[in-house]
Amino acid sequence: MNTQPSIENISTILVIGAGTMGRQIAMNAALAGYTTVIQDISEDGLASARTELERWAAGRVAKGKLTQQKVDEALGLLIYSTDLDSAAVTADYIIEAATERLDIKLQIFEKLGVLAPAHAILATNSSTLGSSKVAQATGRADRVCNMHFFNPALVMKCVEVVRHEATSDATVETTMELARRMGKEPVLINREIPGFVANRLMGALQKEALYLADAGIASLEDIDTTARTALGHPMGPFELMDLVGLDVVNFIAQATYAETGDEQDTPNPGIASLVAEGKLGRKSGSGFYDYR
Ligand code: CAA
């Protein structure tokens, strides 16, 4: 087989991490007809992913959005595994969606560089770490890039394909085409910048929203309403932060600040205190809003 990445070489996809993002990315791949391994070190994480995806699939059928046959086929293409080594050996395309920690990602990518077939692209879904940070560890830096999905990944159309200096054109083209085959509208980010494009746009809006609320200009609710009713956003900035998770929002802000050192990027202390209180947004039952 040709060792250059190519869409034609892809039949099996490995998604590493069965969390909020990984599980829905994997379902996108299965719906596109790929045999898809979801790998996680936690059996509980895999069980929870299976339950959510089966429930989602049943909901799609009940709503008449997908046929029973289509969801059965997709669910039948999903393989749940805790064994990264054997999954890596048979994967033609790998999307890492593990914990946002460089030390963990470095270990994973080093292993993938050894075990994955030569033609396999090693992508990361990371929103904070450009793939250049892990590329050298793989021994195939040209076949490494970010393939960044958005929450909820079964709904949001955007995929940011981010190249680093050594990413090859074949890797970019294959990744863009794979995203299209998953029903997405990929955008190409030509070089790494903290936050890429979407999170920079979102961050700018969030920053202004936090300023307006902190200054008592308007309530959280009214700021969110304005974003929805004046600008046509599907949800307001505070609702969106609660959806994304305040820990994730805080982590992105910290990572951006660590990289730029720009005072304007200083993380918001109000969000940090909510996180310290365990108020992480929807997933913990409360954040800016109460969901209990
Ligand atoms: N998983 C799967 N599908 C979901 C879902 C979920 N968690 N939440 C909603 N949906 C689906 C629903 O099933 C429904 O599908 P159909 O219309 O096909 O039946 C559709 O989305 C709309 O859902 P609802 O009617 O329940 O609610 P809504 O109209 O308010 O939409 C929303 C919900 C899709 C989340 C919408 O509010 C939205 O688009 N919000 C903005 C989301 C956003 O900006 N995401 C990016 C976050 S940033 C990020 O992810 C990057 C990062 O690095 C942090």
Short mmCIF file of C-alpha atoms and ligand atoms in Angstrom, two decimals:
data_model
loop_
_atom_site.label_atom_id
_atom_site.label_comp_id
_atom_site.label_asym_id
_atom_site.label_seq_id
_atom_site.Cartn_x
_atom_site.Cartn_y
_atom_site.Cartn_z
CA MET A 1 0.00 0.00 0.00
CA ASN A 2 1.11 3.56 -0.77
CA THR A 3 2.52 5.10 2.41
CA GLN A 4 1.29 8.58 1.47
CA PRO A 5 -1.94 9.54 3.23
CA SER A 6 -4.95 9.31 0.96
CA ILE A 7 -8.70 9.19 1.50
CA GLU A 8 -8.76 5.93 -0.48
CA ASN A 9 -6.57 4.25 2.15
CA ILE A 10 -9.02 4.88 4.96
CA SER A 11 -11.38 2.17 6.08
CA THR A 12 -10.77 2.02 9.84
CA ILE A 13 -10.74 5.05 12.11
CA LEU A 14 -9.52 5.10 15.70
CA VAL A 15 -10.84 7.74 18.09
CA ILE A 16 -8.85 7.95 21.32
CA GLY A 17 -10.97 9.13 24.27
CA ALA A 18 -14.66 8.36 24.81
CA GLY A 19 -15.51 11.69 26.46
CA THR A 20 -18.01 14.31 25.32
CA MET A 21 -16.13 14.96 22.08
CA GLY A 22 -14.59 11.56 21.29
CA ARG A 23 -17.84 9.61 21.43
CA GLN A 24 -19.68 11.97 19.07
CA ILE A 25 -16.72 12.22 16.69
CA ALA A 26 -16.70 8.40 16.55
CA MET A 27 -20.42 8.31 15.75
CA ASN A 28 -19.86 10.77 12.90
CA ALA A 29 -17.21 8.42 11.51
CA ALA A 30 -19.46 5.36 11.83
CA LEU A 31 -22.35 7.20 10.16
CA ALA A 32 -19.96 7.93 7.27
CA GLY A 33 -19.48 4.16 6.90
CA TYR A 34 -16.10 3.71 8.58
CA THR A 35 -15.30 0.91 10.97
CA THR A 36 -14.58 3.00 14.06
CA VAL A 37 -12.79 2.00 17.22
CA ILE A 38 -13.49 4.13 20.31
CA GLN A 39 -10.63 3.58 22.70
CA ASP A 40 -10.55 4.74 26.30
CA ILE A 41 -8.62 3.62 29.38
CA SER A 42 -11.88 3.66 31.36
CA GLU A 43 -14.45 0.85 30.97
CA ASP A 44 -17.02 3.16 32.58
CA GLY A 45 -16.26 5.87 30.03
CA LEU A 46 -16.81 3.40 27.20
CA ALA A 47 -20.06 2.13 28.73
CA SER A 48 -21.34 5.68 29.14
CA ALA A 49 -20.42 6.48 25.51
CA ARG A 50 -22.26 3.38 24.28
CA THR A 51 -25.37 4.28 26.30
CA GLU A 52 -25.41 7.88 25.03
CA LEU A 53 -24.86 6.91 21.38
CA GLU A 54 -27.52 4.20 21.46
CA ARG A 55 -29.97 6.62 23.05
CA TRP A 56 -29.08 9.31 20.49
CA ALA A 57 -29.57 6.80 17.65
CA ALA A 58 -32.97 5.75 18.99
CA GLY A 59 -33.95 9.42 19.22
CA ARG A 60 -32.95 10.02 15.59
CA VAL A 61 -35.15 7.13 14.47
CA ALA A 62 -38.07 8.25 16.65
CA LYS A 63 -37.81 11.76 15.19
CA GLY A 64 -37.67 10.38 11.63
CA LYS A 65 -34.22 11.91 11.04
CA LEU A 66 -32.47 8.60 10.36
CA THR A 67 -33.74 5.15 9.41
CA GLN A 68 -33.47 2.18 11.72
CA GLN A 69 -31.27 0.51 9.10
CA LYS A 70 -28.88 3.48 8.98
CA VAL A 71 -28.43 3.66 12.75
CA ASP A 72 -28.10 -0.12 13.04
CA GLU A 73 -25.36 -0.06 10.41
CA ALA A 74 -23.54 2.78 12.16
CA LEU A 75 -23.83 1.27 15.63
CA GLY A 76 -22.61 -2.02 14.14
CA LEU A 77 -19.44 -0.31 12.89
CA LEU A 78 -18.49 0.94 16.38
CA ILE A 79 -15.98 -1.09 18.37
CA TYR A 80 -15.37 -0.18 22.04
CA SER A 81 -11.92 -1.00 23.35
CA THR A 82 -9.50 -0.27 26.18
CA ASP A 83 -6.57 -1.63 24.18
CA LEU A 84 -4.79 1.24 22.44
CA ASP A 85 -1.93 -0.83 21.05
CA SER A 86 -3.98 -3.27 19.00
CA ALA A 87 -6.38 -0.53 17.88
CA ALA A 88 -3.46 1.60 16.62
CA VAL A 89 -2.01 -1.22 14.52
CA THR A 90 -5.13 -1.52 12.34
CA ALA A 91 -6.09 2.17 12.11
CA ASP A 92 -5.89 4.14 8.86
CA TYR A 93 -6.76 7.46 10.49
CA ILE A 94 -6.45 8.36 14.17
CA ILE A 95 -8.19 11.20 16.00
CA GLU A 96 -6.94 11.77 19.52
CA ALA A 97 -9.55 13.32 21.82
CA ALA A 98 -7.98 12.44 25.16
CA THR A 99 -7.45 14.69 28.17
CA GLU A 100 -6.01 18.12 27.34
CA ARG A 101 -2.62 17.44 28.90
CA LEU A 102 0.57 17.64 26.90
CA ASP A 103 2.35 14.89 28.85
CA ILE A 104 -0.51 12.45 28.18
CA LYS A 105 -0.75 13.43 24.52
CA LEU A 106 3.02 13.07 24.05
CA GLN A 107 2.91 9.51 25.40
CA ILE A 108 0.01 8.66 23.09
CA PHE A 109 1.56 10.18 19.98
CA GLU A 110 4.92 8.57 20.58
CA LYS A 111 3.19 5.21 20.75
CA LEU A 112 1.08 5.91 17.66
CA GLY A 113 4.21 6.84 15.71
CA VAL A 114 5.58 3.37 16.37
CA LEU A 115 2.40 1.29 16.05
CA ALA A 116 0.17 2.90 13.42
CA PRO A 117 0.58 1.95 9.74
CA ALA A 118 2.89 4.28 7.78
CA HIS A 119 0.05 5.78 5.73
CA ALA A 120 -2.01 6.65 8.84
CA ILE A 121 -2.57 10.30 9.73
CA LEU A 122 -2.34 11.10 13.42
CA ALA A 123 -4.70 13.98 14.20
CA THR A 124 -5.58 15.65 17.46
CA ASN A 125 -8.94 17.17 18.32
CA SER A 126 -7.20 19.49 20.79
CA SER A 127 -8.46 23.07 20.91
CA THR A 128 -5.50 24.30 22.93
CA LEU A 129 -2.47 22.35 21.75
CA GLY A 130 -1.29 22.85 18.21
CA SER A 131 -0.20 19.52 16.73
CA SER A 132 3.39 20.80 16.37
CA LYS A 133 3.71 20.08 20.11
CA VAL A 134 3.36 16.33 19.52
CA ALA A 135 4.46 15.98 15.89
CA GLN A 136 8.17 15.32 16.51
CA ALA A 137 7.37 12.52 18.96
CA THR A 138 5.73 10.53 16.15
CA GLY A 139 8.63 10.35 13.70
CA ARG A 140 6.15 11.35 10.96
CA ALA A 141 5.55 15.04 11.56
CA ASP A 142 4.24 15.49 7.99
CA ARG A 143 1.27 13.23 8.83
CA VAL A 144 0.18 15.11 11.96
CA CYS A 145 -2.39 17.92 12.22
CA ASN A 146 -5.30 19.20 14.32
CA MET A 147 -8.77 18.04 13.32
CA HIS A 148 -10.85 20.14 15.68
CA PHE A 149 -14.57 19.42 16.11
CA PHE A 150 -17.15 21.47 18.02
CA ASN A 151 -19.56 20.57 20.78
CA PRO A 152 -22.03 18.91 20.14
CA ALA A 153 -19.97 17.20 17.44
CA LEU A 154 -22.96 15.35 15.97
CA VAL A 155 -24.57 18.71 15.24
CA MET A 156 -21.93 21.37 14.60
CA LYS A 157 -20.77 21.43 10.98
CA CYS A 158 -17.40 23.07 11.44
CA VAL A 159 -14.12 21.18 11.62
CA GLU A 160 -10.96 23.26 11.89
CA VAL A 161 -8.08 21.55 10.08
CA VAL A 162 -4.94 23.17 11.44
CA ARG A 163 -1.58 22.56 9.81
CA HIS A 164 1.78 23.08 11.46
CA GLU A 165 4.94 23.92 9.55
CA ALA A 166 5.72 20.34 8.53
CA THR A 167 2.17 19.09 7.81
CA SER A 168 2.06 17.81 4.22
CA ASP A 169 -0.49 18.83 1.60
CA ALA A 170 -1.60 15.17 1.36
CA THR A 171 -2.37 15.18 5.10
CA VAL A 172 -4.38 18.38 4.82
CA GLU A 173 -6.30 17.24 1.74
CA THR A 174 -7.08 13.82 3.22
CA THR A 175 -8.27 15.35 6.50
CA MET A 176 -10.45 17.94 4.75
CA GLU A 177 -12.01 15.21 2.59
CA LEU A 178 -12.57 12.93 5.57
CA ALA A 179 -14.38 15.75 7.37
CA ARG A 180 -16.58 16.28 4.28
CA ARG A 181 -17.40 12.57 4.17
CA MET A 182 -18.49 12.89 7.80
CA GLY A 183 -20.96 15.56 6.65
CA LYS A 184 -18.88 18.46 7.97
CA GLU A 185 -17.74 21.75 6.43
CA PRO A 186 -14.00 21.84 7.13
CA VAL A 187 -12.05 25.08 7.24
CA LEU A 188 -8.29 25.28 6.83
CA ILE A 189 -6.18 27.15 9.38
CA ASN A 190 -2.86 27.80 7.68
CA ARG A 191 -0.74 28.16 10.79
CA GLU A 192 -1.05 27.59 14.49
CA ILE A 193 -2.34 30.43 16.64
CA PRO A 194 -3.78 30.04 20.18
CA GLY A 195 -7.53 29.40 19.92
CA PHE A 196 -7.35 28.82 16.15
CA VAL A 197 -10.25 30.77 14.61
CA ALA A 198 -13.51 29.67 16.28
CA ASN A 199 -12.31 29.91 19.87
CA ARG A 200 -10.75 33.32 19.18
CA LEU A 201 -14.09 34.60 17.84
CA MET A 202 -15.96 33.00 20.74
CA GLY A 203 -13.40 34.31 23.25
CA ALA A 204 -13.77 37.88 22.01
CA LEU A 205 -17.54 37.72 22.47
CA GLN A 206 -17.25 36.09 25.88
CA LYS A 207 -14.79 38.71 27.05
CA GLU A 208 -17.11 41.54 26.12
CA ALA A 209 -20.10 39.74 27.67
CA LEU A 210 -18.18 39.27 30.94
CA TYR A 211 -17.19 42.94 30.94
CA LEU A 212 -20.80 44.08 30.39
CA ALA A 213 -22.09 41.82 33.17
CA ASP A 214 -19.29 42.69 35.63
CA ALA A 215 -19.87 46.41 35.01
CA GLY A 216 -23.58 45.95 35.74
CA ILE A 217 -24.57 47.23 32.29
CA ALA A 218 -27.00 44.33 31.79
CA SER A 219 -27.87 41.00 33.41
CA LEU A 220 -26.51 37.68 32.16
CA GLU A 221 -29.97 36.80 30.96
CA ASP A 222 -30.37 40.02 29.00
CA ILE A 223 -26.92 39.75 27.45
CA ASP A 224 -27.74 36.20 26.32
CA THR A 225 -31.14 37.29 25.03
CA THR A 226 -29.48 40.10 23.04
CA ALA A 227 -27.05 37.69 21.39
CA ARG A 228 -29.97 35.49 20.39
CA THR A 229 -32.54 38.07 19.35
CA ALA A 230 -30.34 40.85 17.94
CA LEU A 231 -27.52 38.79 16.43
CA GLY A 232 -29.27 35.51 15.66
CA HIS A 233 -26.83 33.40 17.70
CA PRO A 234 -28.34 30.03 18.67
CA MET A 235 -27.41 30.68 22.29
CA GLY A 236 -25.98 33.56 24.29
CA PRO A 237 -22.33 33.70 25.45
CA PHE A 238 -23.11 32.66 29.05
CA GLU A 239 -25.33 29.80 27.91
CA LEU A 240 -22.59 28.72 25.53
CA MET A 241 -19.89 28.80 28.22
CA ASP A 242 -22.14 26.62 30.38
CA LEU A 243 -22.54 24.21 27.46
CA VAL A 244 -18.82 24.04 26.67
CA GLY A 245 -17.97 23.69 30.39
CA LEU A 246 -16.47 26.45 32.52
CA ASP A 247 -13.45 24.25 33.27
CA VAL A 248 -12.83 23.96 29.52
CA VAL A 249 -13.36 27.72 28.99
CA ASN A 250 -10.97 28.43 31.87
CA PHE A 251 -8.42 25.94 30.56
CA ILE A 252 -8.48 27.48 27.08
CA ALA A 253 -8.02 30.96 28.60
CA GLN A 254 -5.09 29.78 30.72
CA ALA A 255 -3.44 28.02 27.78
CA THR A 256 -3.87 31.10 25.59
CA TYR A 257 -2.43 33.38 28.27
CA ALA A 258 0.51 31.01 28.87
CA GLU A 259 1.32 31.15 25.17
CA THR A 260 0.80 34.86 24.45
CA GLY A 261 1.65 36.43 27.85
CA ASP A 262 -0.62 39.26 26.68
CA GLU A 263 -2.40 41.03 29.53
CA GLN A 264 -5.50 41.26 27.39
CA ASP A 265 -5.65 37.45 27.49
CA THR A 266 -5.65 37.27 31.32
CA PRO A 267 -8.18 34.56 32.32
CA ASN A 268 -11.38 35.89 33.90
CA PRO A 269 -11.20 35.51 37.72
CA GLY A 270 -14.99 35.11 37.99
CA ILE A 271 -14.88 31.98 35.83
CA ALA A 272 -11.93 30.61 37.82
CA SER A 273 -13.89 30.98 41.07
CA LEU A 274 -16.95 29.26 39.63
CA VAL A 275 -14.68 26.37 38.58
CA ALA A 276 -13.12 26.27 42.07
CA GLU A 277 -16.65 25.98 43.52
CA GLY A 278 -17.32 23.00 41.22
CA LYS A 279 -19.74 25.01 39.09
CA LEU A 280 -18.72 23.77 35.65
CA GLY A 281 -21.88 24.52 33.67
CA ARG A 282 -24.52 22.10 32.43
CA LYS A 283 -22.51 18.98 33.14
CA SER A 284 -22.28 19.73 36.90
CA GLY A 285 -25.83 21.06 37.23
CA SER A 286 -24.88 24.72 37.58
CA GLY A 287 -22.55 27.37 36.21
CA PHE A 288 -23.71 30.83 35.26
CA TYR A 289 -27.19 29.29 35.32
CA ASP A 290 -28.78 26.65 37.50
CA TYR A 291 -29.89 23.49 35.66
CA ARG A 292 -31.12 21.48 38.66
N1 CAA B 1 -25.81 15.89 21.14
C1 CAA B 1 -26.34 15.58 19.95
N2 CAA B 1 -27.32 16.30 19.37
C2 CAA B 1 -27.78 17.38 20.05
C3 CAA B 1 -27.27 17.77 21.30
C4 CAA B 1 -26.23 16.96 21.85
N3 CAA B 1 -25.64 17.23 23.01
N4 CAA B 1 -27.91 18.90 21.70
C5 CAA B 1 -28.80 19.20 20.75
N5 CAA B 1 -28.73 18.29 19.74
C6 CAA B 1 -29.51 18.28 18.52
C7 CAA B 1 -30.96 17.99 18.78
O1 CAA B 1 -31.21 16.60 18.78
C8 CAA B 1 -31.63 18.69 17.63
O2 CAA B 1 -31.53 17.90 16.46
P1 CAA B 1 -32.67 18.00 15.31
O3 CAA B 1 -33.03 19.44 15.12
O4 CAA B 1 -32.01 17.40 14.11
O5 CAA B 1 -33.80 17.20 15.82
C9 CAA B 1 -30.75 19.92 17.39
O6 CAA B 1 -29.47 19.59 17.97
C10 CAA B 1 -31.29 21.15 18.05
O7 CAA B 1 -31.45 20.89 19.43
P2 CAA B 1 -32.57 21.53 20.36
O8 CAA B 1 -33.79 21.76 19.55
O9 CAA B 1 -32.67 20.68 21.58
O10 CAA B 1 -31.93 22.88 20.90
P3 CAA B 1 -31.37 24.12 20.13
O11 CAA B 1 -32.11 24.38 18.87
O12 CAA B 1 -31.21 25.15 21.15
O13 CAA B 1 -29.89 23.63 19.68
C11 CAA B 1 -27.58 23.55 20.00
C12 CAA B 1 -28.93 23.20 20.59
C13 CAA B 1 -27.31 22.71 18.74
C14 CAA B 1 -26.55 23.21 21.06
C15 CAA B 1 -27.58 25.08 19.62
O14 CAA B 1 -28.01 25.83 20.71
C16 CAA B 1 -26.22 25.59 19.19
O15 CAA B 1 -25.84 25.45 18.06
N6 CAA B 1 -25.50 26.22 20.14
C17 CAA B 1 -24.16 26.73 19.89
C18 CAA B 1 -23.17 25.61 20.06
C19 CAA B 1 -21.77 26.05 19.84
O16 CAA B 1 -21.44 27.20 19.62
N7 CAA B 1 -20.84 25.09 19.91
C20 CAA B 1 -19.42 25.37 19.81
C21 CAA B 1 -18.85 25.39 21.17
S1 CAA B 1 -17.11 25.76 21.13
C22 CAA B 1 -16.36 24.26 21.02
O17 CAA B 1 -16.92 23.23 21.05
C23 CAA B 1 -14.91 24.31 20.76
C24 CAA B 1 -13.98 24.19 21.87
O18 CAA B 1 -12.83 23.96 21.61
C25 CAA B 1 -14.40 24.41 23.25
#
